[in-house]
Coordinates of C-alpha atoms and ligand atoms in Angstrom, one line a residue:
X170 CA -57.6 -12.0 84.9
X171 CA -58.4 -10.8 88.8
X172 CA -61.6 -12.1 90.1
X173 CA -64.3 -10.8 92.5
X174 CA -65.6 -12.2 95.2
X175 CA -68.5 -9.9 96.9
X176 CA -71.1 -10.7 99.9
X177 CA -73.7 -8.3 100.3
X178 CA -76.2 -9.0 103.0
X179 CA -79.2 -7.5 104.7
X180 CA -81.9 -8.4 106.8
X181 CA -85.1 -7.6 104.8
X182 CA -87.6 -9.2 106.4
X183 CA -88.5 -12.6 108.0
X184 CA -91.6 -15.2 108.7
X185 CA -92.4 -15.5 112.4
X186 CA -90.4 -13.1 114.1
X187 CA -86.4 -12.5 112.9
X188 CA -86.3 -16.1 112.2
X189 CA -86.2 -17.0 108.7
X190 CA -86.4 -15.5 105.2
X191 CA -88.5 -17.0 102.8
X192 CA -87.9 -19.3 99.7
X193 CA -90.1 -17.3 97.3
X194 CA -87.9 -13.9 98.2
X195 CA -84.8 -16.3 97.8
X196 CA -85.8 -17.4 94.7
X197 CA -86.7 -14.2 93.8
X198 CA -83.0 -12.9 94.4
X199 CA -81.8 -16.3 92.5
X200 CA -83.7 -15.3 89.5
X201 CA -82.5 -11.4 89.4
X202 CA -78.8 -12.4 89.6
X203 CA -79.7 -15.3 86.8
X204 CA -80.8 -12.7 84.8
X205 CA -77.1 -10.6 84.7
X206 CA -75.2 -14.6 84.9
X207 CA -72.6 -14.2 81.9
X208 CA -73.0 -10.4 81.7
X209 CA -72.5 -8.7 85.3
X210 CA -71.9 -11.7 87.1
X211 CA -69.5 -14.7 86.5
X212 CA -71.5 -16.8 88.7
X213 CA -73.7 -16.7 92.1
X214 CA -74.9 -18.0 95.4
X215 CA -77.9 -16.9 97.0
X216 CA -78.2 -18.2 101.0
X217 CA -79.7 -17.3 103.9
X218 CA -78.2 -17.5 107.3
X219 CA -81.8 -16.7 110.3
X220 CA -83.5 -13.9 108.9
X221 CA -80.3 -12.4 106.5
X222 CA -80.2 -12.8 102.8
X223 CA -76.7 -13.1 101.1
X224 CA -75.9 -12.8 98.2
X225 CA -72.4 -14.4 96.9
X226 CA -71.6 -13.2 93.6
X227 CA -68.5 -13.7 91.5
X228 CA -67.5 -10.9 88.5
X229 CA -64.1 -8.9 87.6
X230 CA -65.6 -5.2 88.1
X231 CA -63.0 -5.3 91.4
X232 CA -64.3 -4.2 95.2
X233 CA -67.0 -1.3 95.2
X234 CA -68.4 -1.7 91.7
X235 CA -71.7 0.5 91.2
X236 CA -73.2 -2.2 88.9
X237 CA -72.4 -4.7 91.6
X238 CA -73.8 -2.4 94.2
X239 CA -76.8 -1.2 92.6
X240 CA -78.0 -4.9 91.8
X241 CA -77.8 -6.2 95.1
X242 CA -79.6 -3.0 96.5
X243 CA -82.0 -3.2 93.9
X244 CA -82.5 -7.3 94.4
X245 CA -83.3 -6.4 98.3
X246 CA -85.5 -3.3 97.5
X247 CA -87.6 -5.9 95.5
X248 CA -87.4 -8.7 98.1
X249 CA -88.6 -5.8 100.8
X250 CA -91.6 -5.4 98.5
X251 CA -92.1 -8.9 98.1
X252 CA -91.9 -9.2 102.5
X253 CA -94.4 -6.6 102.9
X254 CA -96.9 -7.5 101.0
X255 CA -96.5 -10.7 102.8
X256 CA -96.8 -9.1 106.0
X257 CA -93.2 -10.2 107.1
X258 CA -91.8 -9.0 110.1
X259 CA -89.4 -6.0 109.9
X260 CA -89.7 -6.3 106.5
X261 CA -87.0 -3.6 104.9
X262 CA -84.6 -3.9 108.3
X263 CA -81.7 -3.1 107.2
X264 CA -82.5 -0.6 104.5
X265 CA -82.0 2.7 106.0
X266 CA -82.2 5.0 102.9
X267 CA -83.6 5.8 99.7
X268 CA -80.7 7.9 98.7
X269 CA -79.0 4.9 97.2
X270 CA -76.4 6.7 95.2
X271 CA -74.1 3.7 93.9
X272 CA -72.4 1.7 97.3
X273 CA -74.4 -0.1 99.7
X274 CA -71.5 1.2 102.4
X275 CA -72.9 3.3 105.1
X276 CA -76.8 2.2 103.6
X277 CA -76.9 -0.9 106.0
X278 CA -76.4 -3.5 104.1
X279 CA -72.8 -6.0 105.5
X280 CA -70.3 -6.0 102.6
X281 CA -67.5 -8.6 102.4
X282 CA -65.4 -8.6 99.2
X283 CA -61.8 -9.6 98.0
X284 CA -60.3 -9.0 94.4
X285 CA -57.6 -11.9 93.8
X286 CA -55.7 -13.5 91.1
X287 CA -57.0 -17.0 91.2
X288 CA -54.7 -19.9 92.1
X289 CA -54.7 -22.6 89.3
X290 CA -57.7 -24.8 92.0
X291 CA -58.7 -21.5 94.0
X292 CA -60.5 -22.5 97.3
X293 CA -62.7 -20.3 99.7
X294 CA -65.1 -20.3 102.9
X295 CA -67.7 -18.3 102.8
X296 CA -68.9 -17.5 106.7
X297 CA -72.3 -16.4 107.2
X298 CA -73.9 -15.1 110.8
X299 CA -77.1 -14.3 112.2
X300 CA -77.8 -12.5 115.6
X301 CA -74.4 -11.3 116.3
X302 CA -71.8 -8.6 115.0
X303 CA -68.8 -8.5 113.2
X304 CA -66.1 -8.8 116.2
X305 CA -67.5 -12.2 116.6
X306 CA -65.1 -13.1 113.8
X307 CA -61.9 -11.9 115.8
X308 CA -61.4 -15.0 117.9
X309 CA -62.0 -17.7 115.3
X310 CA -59.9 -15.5 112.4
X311 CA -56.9 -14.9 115.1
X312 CA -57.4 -19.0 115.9
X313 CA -57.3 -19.9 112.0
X314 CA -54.5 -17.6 110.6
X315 CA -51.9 -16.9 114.1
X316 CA -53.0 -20.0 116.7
X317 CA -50.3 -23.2 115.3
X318 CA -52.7 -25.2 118.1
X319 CA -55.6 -24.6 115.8
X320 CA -53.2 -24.2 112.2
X321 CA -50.8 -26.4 112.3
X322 CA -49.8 -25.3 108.9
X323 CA -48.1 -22.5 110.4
X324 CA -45.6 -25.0 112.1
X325 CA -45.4 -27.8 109.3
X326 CA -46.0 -25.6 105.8
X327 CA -43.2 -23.5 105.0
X328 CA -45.6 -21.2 102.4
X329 CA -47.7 -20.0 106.1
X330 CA -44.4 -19.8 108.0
X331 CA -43.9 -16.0 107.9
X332 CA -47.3 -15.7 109.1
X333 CA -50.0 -13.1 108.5
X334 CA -50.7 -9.6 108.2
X335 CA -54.1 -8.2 110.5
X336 CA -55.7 -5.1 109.8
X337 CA -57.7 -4.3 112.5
X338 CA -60.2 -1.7 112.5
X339 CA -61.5 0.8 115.6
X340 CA -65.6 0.5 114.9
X341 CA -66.0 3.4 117.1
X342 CA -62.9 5.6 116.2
X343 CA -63.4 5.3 112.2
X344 CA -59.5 4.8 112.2
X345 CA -57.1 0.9 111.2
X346 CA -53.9 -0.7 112.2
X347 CA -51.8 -3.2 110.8
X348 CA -50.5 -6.1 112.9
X349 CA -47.7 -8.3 111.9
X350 CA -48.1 -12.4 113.1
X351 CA -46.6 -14.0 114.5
X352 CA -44.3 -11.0 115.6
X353 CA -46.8 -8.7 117.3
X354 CA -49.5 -11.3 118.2
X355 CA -49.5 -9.9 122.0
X356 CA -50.2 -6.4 120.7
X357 CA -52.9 -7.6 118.2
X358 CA -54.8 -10.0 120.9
X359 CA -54.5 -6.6 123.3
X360 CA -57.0 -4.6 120.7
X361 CA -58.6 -7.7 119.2
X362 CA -59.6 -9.1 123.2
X363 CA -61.4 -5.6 123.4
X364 CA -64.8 -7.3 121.1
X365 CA -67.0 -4.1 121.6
X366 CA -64.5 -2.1 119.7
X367 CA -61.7 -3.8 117.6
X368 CA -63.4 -6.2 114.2
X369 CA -60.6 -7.5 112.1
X370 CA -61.6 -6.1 108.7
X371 CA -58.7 -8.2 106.4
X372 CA -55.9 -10.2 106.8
X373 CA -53.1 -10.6 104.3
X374 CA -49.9 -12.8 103.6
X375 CA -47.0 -11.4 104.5
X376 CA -46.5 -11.0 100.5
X377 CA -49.4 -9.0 100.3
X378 CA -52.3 -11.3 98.5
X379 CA -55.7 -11.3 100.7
X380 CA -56.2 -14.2 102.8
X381 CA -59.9 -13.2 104.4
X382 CA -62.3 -10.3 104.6
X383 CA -65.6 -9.6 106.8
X384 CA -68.4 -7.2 107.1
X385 CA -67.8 -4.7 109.6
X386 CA -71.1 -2.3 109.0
X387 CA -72.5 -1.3 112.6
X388 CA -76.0 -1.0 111.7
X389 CA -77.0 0.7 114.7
X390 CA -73.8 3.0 114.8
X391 CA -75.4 3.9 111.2
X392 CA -78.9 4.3 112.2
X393 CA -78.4 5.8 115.4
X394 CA -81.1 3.6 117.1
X395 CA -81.3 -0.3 117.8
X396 CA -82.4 -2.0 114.4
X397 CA -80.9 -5.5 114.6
X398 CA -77.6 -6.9 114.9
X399 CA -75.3 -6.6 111.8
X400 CA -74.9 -10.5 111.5
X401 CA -71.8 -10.2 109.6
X402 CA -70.3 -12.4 106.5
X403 CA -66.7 -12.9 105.9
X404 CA -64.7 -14.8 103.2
X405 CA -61.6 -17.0 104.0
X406 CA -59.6 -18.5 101.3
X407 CA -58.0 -21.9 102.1
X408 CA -55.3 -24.3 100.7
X409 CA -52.2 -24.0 99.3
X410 CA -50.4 -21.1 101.2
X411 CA -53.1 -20.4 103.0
X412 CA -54.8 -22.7 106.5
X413 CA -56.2 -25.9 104.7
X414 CA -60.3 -25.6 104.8
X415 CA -60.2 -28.5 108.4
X416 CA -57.7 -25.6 109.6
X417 CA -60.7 -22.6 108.7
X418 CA -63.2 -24.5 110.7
X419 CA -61.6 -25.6 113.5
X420 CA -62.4 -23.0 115.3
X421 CA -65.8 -23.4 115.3
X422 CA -65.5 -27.0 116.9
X423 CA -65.1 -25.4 120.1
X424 CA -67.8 -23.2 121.3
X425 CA -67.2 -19.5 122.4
X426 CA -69.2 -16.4 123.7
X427 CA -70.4 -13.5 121.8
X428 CA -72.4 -10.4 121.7
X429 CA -75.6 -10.3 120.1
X430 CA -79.1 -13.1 120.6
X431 CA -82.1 -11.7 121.5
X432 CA -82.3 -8.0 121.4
X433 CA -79.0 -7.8 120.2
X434 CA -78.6 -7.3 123.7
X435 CA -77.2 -10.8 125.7
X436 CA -74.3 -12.2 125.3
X437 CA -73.8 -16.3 124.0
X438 CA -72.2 -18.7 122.8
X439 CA -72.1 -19.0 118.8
X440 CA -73.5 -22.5 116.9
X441 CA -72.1 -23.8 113.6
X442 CA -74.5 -25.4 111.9
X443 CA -76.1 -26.4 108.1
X444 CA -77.9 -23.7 106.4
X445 CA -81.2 -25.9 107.0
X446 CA -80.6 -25.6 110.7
X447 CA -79.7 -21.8 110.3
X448 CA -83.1 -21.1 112.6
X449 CA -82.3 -18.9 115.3
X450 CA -85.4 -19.8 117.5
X451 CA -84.4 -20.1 120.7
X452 CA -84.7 -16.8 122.7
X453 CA -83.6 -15.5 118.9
X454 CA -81.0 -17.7 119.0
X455 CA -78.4 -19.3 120.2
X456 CA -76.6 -17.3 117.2
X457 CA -75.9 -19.4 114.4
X458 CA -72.7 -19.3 112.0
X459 CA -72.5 -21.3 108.5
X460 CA -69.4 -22.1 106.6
X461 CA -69.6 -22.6 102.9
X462 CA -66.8 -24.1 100.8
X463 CA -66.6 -23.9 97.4
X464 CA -63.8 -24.1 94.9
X465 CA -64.1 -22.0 92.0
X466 CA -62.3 -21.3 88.6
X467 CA -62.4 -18.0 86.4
X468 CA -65.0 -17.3 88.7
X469 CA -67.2 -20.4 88.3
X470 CA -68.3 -22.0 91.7
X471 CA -68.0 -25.6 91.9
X472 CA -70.1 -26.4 95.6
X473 CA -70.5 -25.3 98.2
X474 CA -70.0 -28.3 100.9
X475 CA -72.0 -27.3 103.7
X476 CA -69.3 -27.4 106.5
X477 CA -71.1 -27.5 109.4
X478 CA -73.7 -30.3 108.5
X479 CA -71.3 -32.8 109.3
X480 CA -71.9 -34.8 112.4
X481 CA -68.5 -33.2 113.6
X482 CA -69.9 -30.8 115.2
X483 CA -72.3 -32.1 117.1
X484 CA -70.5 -32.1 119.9
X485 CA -70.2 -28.6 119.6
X486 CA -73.2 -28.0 119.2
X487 CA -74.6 -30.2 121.9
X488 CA -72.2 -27.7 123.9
X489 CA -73.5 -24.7 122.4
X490 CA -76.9 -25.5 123.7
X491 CA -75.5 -26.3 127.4
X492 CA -73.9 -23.1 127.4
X493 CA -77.3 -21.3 126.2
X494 CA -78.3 -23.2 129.0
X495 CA -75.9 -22.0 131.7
X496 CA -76.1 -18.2 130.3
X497 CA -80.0 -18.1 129.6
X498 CA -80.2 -19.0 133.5
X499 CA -78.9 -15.3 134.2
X500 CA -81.9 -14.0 133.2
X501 CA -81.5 -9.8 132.7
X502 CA -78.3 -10.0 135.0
X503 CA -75.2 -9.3 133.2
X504 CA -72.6 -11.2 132.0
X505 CA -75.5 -12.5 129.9
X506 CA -76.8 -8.8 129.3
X507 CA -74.4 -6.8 127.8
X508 CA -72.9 -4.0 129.7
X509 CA -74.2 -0.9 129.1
X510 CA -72.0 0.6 126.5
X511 CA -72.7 -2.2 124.4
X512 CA -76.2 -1.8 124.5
X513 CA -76.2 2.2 123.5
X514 CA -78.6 1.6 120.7
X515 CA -80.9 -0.7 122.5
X516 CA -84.1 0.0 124.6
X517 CA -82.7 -0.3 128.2
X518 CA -80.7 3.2 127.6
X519 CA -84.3 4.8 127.3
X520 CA -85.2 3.5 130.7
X521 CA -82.4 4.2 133.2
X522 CA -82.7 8.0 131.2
X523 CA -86.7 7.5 132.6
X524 CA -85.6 6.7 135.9
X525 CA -82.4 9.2 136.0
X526 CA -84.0 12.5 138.1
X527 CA -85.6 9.6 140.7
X528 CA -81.6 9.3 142.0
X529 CA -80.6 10.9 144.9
X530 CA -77.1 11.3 146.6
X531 CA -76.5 9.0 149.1
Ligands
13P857 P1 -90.2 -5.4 118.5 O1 -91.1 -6.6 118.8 O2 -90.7 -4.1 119.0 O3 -89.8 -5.4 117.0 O4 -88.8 -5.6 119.2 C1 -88.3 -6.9 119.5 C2 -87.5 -7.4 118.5 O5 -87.8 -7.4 117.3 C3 -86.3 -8.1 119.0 O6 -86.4 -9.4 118.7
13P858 P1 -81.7 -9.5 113.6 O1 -80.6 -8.6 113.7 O2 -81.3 -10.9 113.1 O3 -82.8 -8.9 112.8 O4 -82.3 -9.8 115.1 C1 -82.9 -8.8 115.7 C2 -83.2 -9.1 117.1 O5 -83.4 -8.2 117.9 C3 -83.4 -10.5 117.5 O6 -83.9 -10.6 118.9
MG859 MG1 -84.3 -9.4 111.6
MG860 MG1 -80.4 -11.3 111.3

């Protein structure tokens, strides 16, 4: 039997600014997947990371199922109801359409999903981001699967010894390559460095079996206008042949930069932390990461073990909050702002076009 893993996620609406969603709408979500448990659905996790709902659900109708598709759309068309009527901000964000006609791809919604044949004790990580985008994932998944400083599984464990396969995709060019590891890291960390363009969609033993997936939707490539940050997901699976779960995290312990924060617009440093602490306050931020691991069999979850709740990271995120700190202090000034081809769909493109006939030659 092959088993499903899909994340859908959207941004439908949050108390207080794009801070939080809601129990009730959670609950909501947990009680429309409930009602499909042992039908649709194997089994089901329903999260939040900030103001993103997500929606982990298990089944064996494979990658792109319509049923699959059309509950989750349907669950956040409710849940947008539901944040209206409560006055919610931005209730609906990340629903672009009405056409729904069967996939959630190209509609807004992120989508992370991998078909496997369990392992006899299957193990996964299920990331979850809020006010950042998907290329945020290309350090930490190039750390976990090609770095032997982060993994040392691919120095000690002869089943990760070939390495990994990295498909890498060009957000703005609609077009993938395929990277060998560790034979063509160089060329991978060439495209992957480039953040504003390159996401690492999958990566793959050398054997061919999925080892992770992420979101990749661009929102605002899809809308054409700034809507919010597409605060990808992404699944990892861990253990046996694959980086041990301590191997998945690691990354995380030490902080990095990213695009995204307030406005979608500044760049900053990314904080793990429990789903309780997933509040992304602080000018909207710092951006927040969780990591959930479960284990699951014939599609049953056992878990998850909130990763990042463990005082393990407090360092890093005691480190994360100097670096908001030190990058906050810039103020509108770049490197904290993003240059300006990164913030295309943002409001700042509207006034250097006001300003553009006030130039003169020099
Ligand atoms: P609005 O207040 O106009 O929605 O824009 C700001 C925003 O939501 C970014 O946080
Ligand atoms: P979200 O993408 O999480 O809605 O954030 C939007 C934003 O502009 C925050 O400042
Ligand atoms: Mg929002
Ligand atoms: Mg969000």
């Amino acid at each position: 039997m092959k088993t499903t893993i899909s994340i859908i996620k959207a941004d439908i609406g949050s108390v207080g600014g794009h801070i939080r969603m809601t129990e009730d709408i959670l609950d909501m979500c947990r009680s429309k997947l409930n009602d499909v448990k042992g039908d649709l659905l194997i089994d089901f996790y329903v999260t939040r990371c900030g103001d993103d709902v997500e929606l982990l659900m298990t089944h064996t109708r494979g990658v792109d199922s319509k049923e699959i598709h059309s509950l989750a759309w349907n669950v956040f068309k409710e849940g947008t109801e539901m944040a209206k009527d409560a006055g919610l901000y931005a209730a609906g964000q990340d629903l672009l359409s009405d056409a729904f006609s069967g996939n959630v791809r190209g509609m807004g919604p992120g989508i992370a999903e991998m078909e496997i044949e369990e392992r006899p004790a299957e193990v996964f990580v299920a990331f979850m981001a809020d006010k950042t985008e998907a290329s945020a994932f290309n350090l930490p998944l190039y750390e976990m699967f090609a770095d032997p400083f982060t993994t040392s599984g691919l120095v000690l464990d002869p089943k990760l010894h070939d390495g990994f396969k990295f498909e890498v995709h060009d957000i703005k060019g609609s077009k993938k390559i395929i990277f060998d590891t560790p034979e063509e890291s160089y060329d991978l960390l060439a495209l992957i460095g480039m953040t504003d363009r390159y996401s690492i969609k999958r990566i793959f033993k050398k054997s061919g079996e999925i080892a992770a997936v992420a979101s990749t939707e661009k929102v605002n490539l899809i809308a054409g206008r700034y809507i919010g940050k597409d605060d990808p997901a992404m699944i990892v699976r861990a253990q046996s042949g694959y980086p041990a779960t301590g191997e998945v995290l690691e990354p995380f312990s030490k902080p990095f930069l990213i695009a995204g924060w307030m406005r979608g617009s500044h760049r900053g440093p990314l904080m793990p932390v429990s789903q309780e602490d997933a509040n992304p306050t602080r000018f909207d931020g710092p951006p927040r990461i969780i990591g959930l691991a479960f284990s699951m069999k014939n599609g049953v979850l056992a878990g998850p073990i909130d990763t990042f709740s463990d005082v393990s990271y407090d360092r890093a995120r005691a480190k994360t909050n100097e670096l908001a700190d030190f990058m906050r202090r810039h103020g509108p000034f770049q490197p904290h702002l993003l240059p300006p081809e990164e913030l295309e769909y943002a409001t700042l493109p509207d006034v250097t076009k006001k300003l553009a006939d006030r130039f003169e030659d020099i």
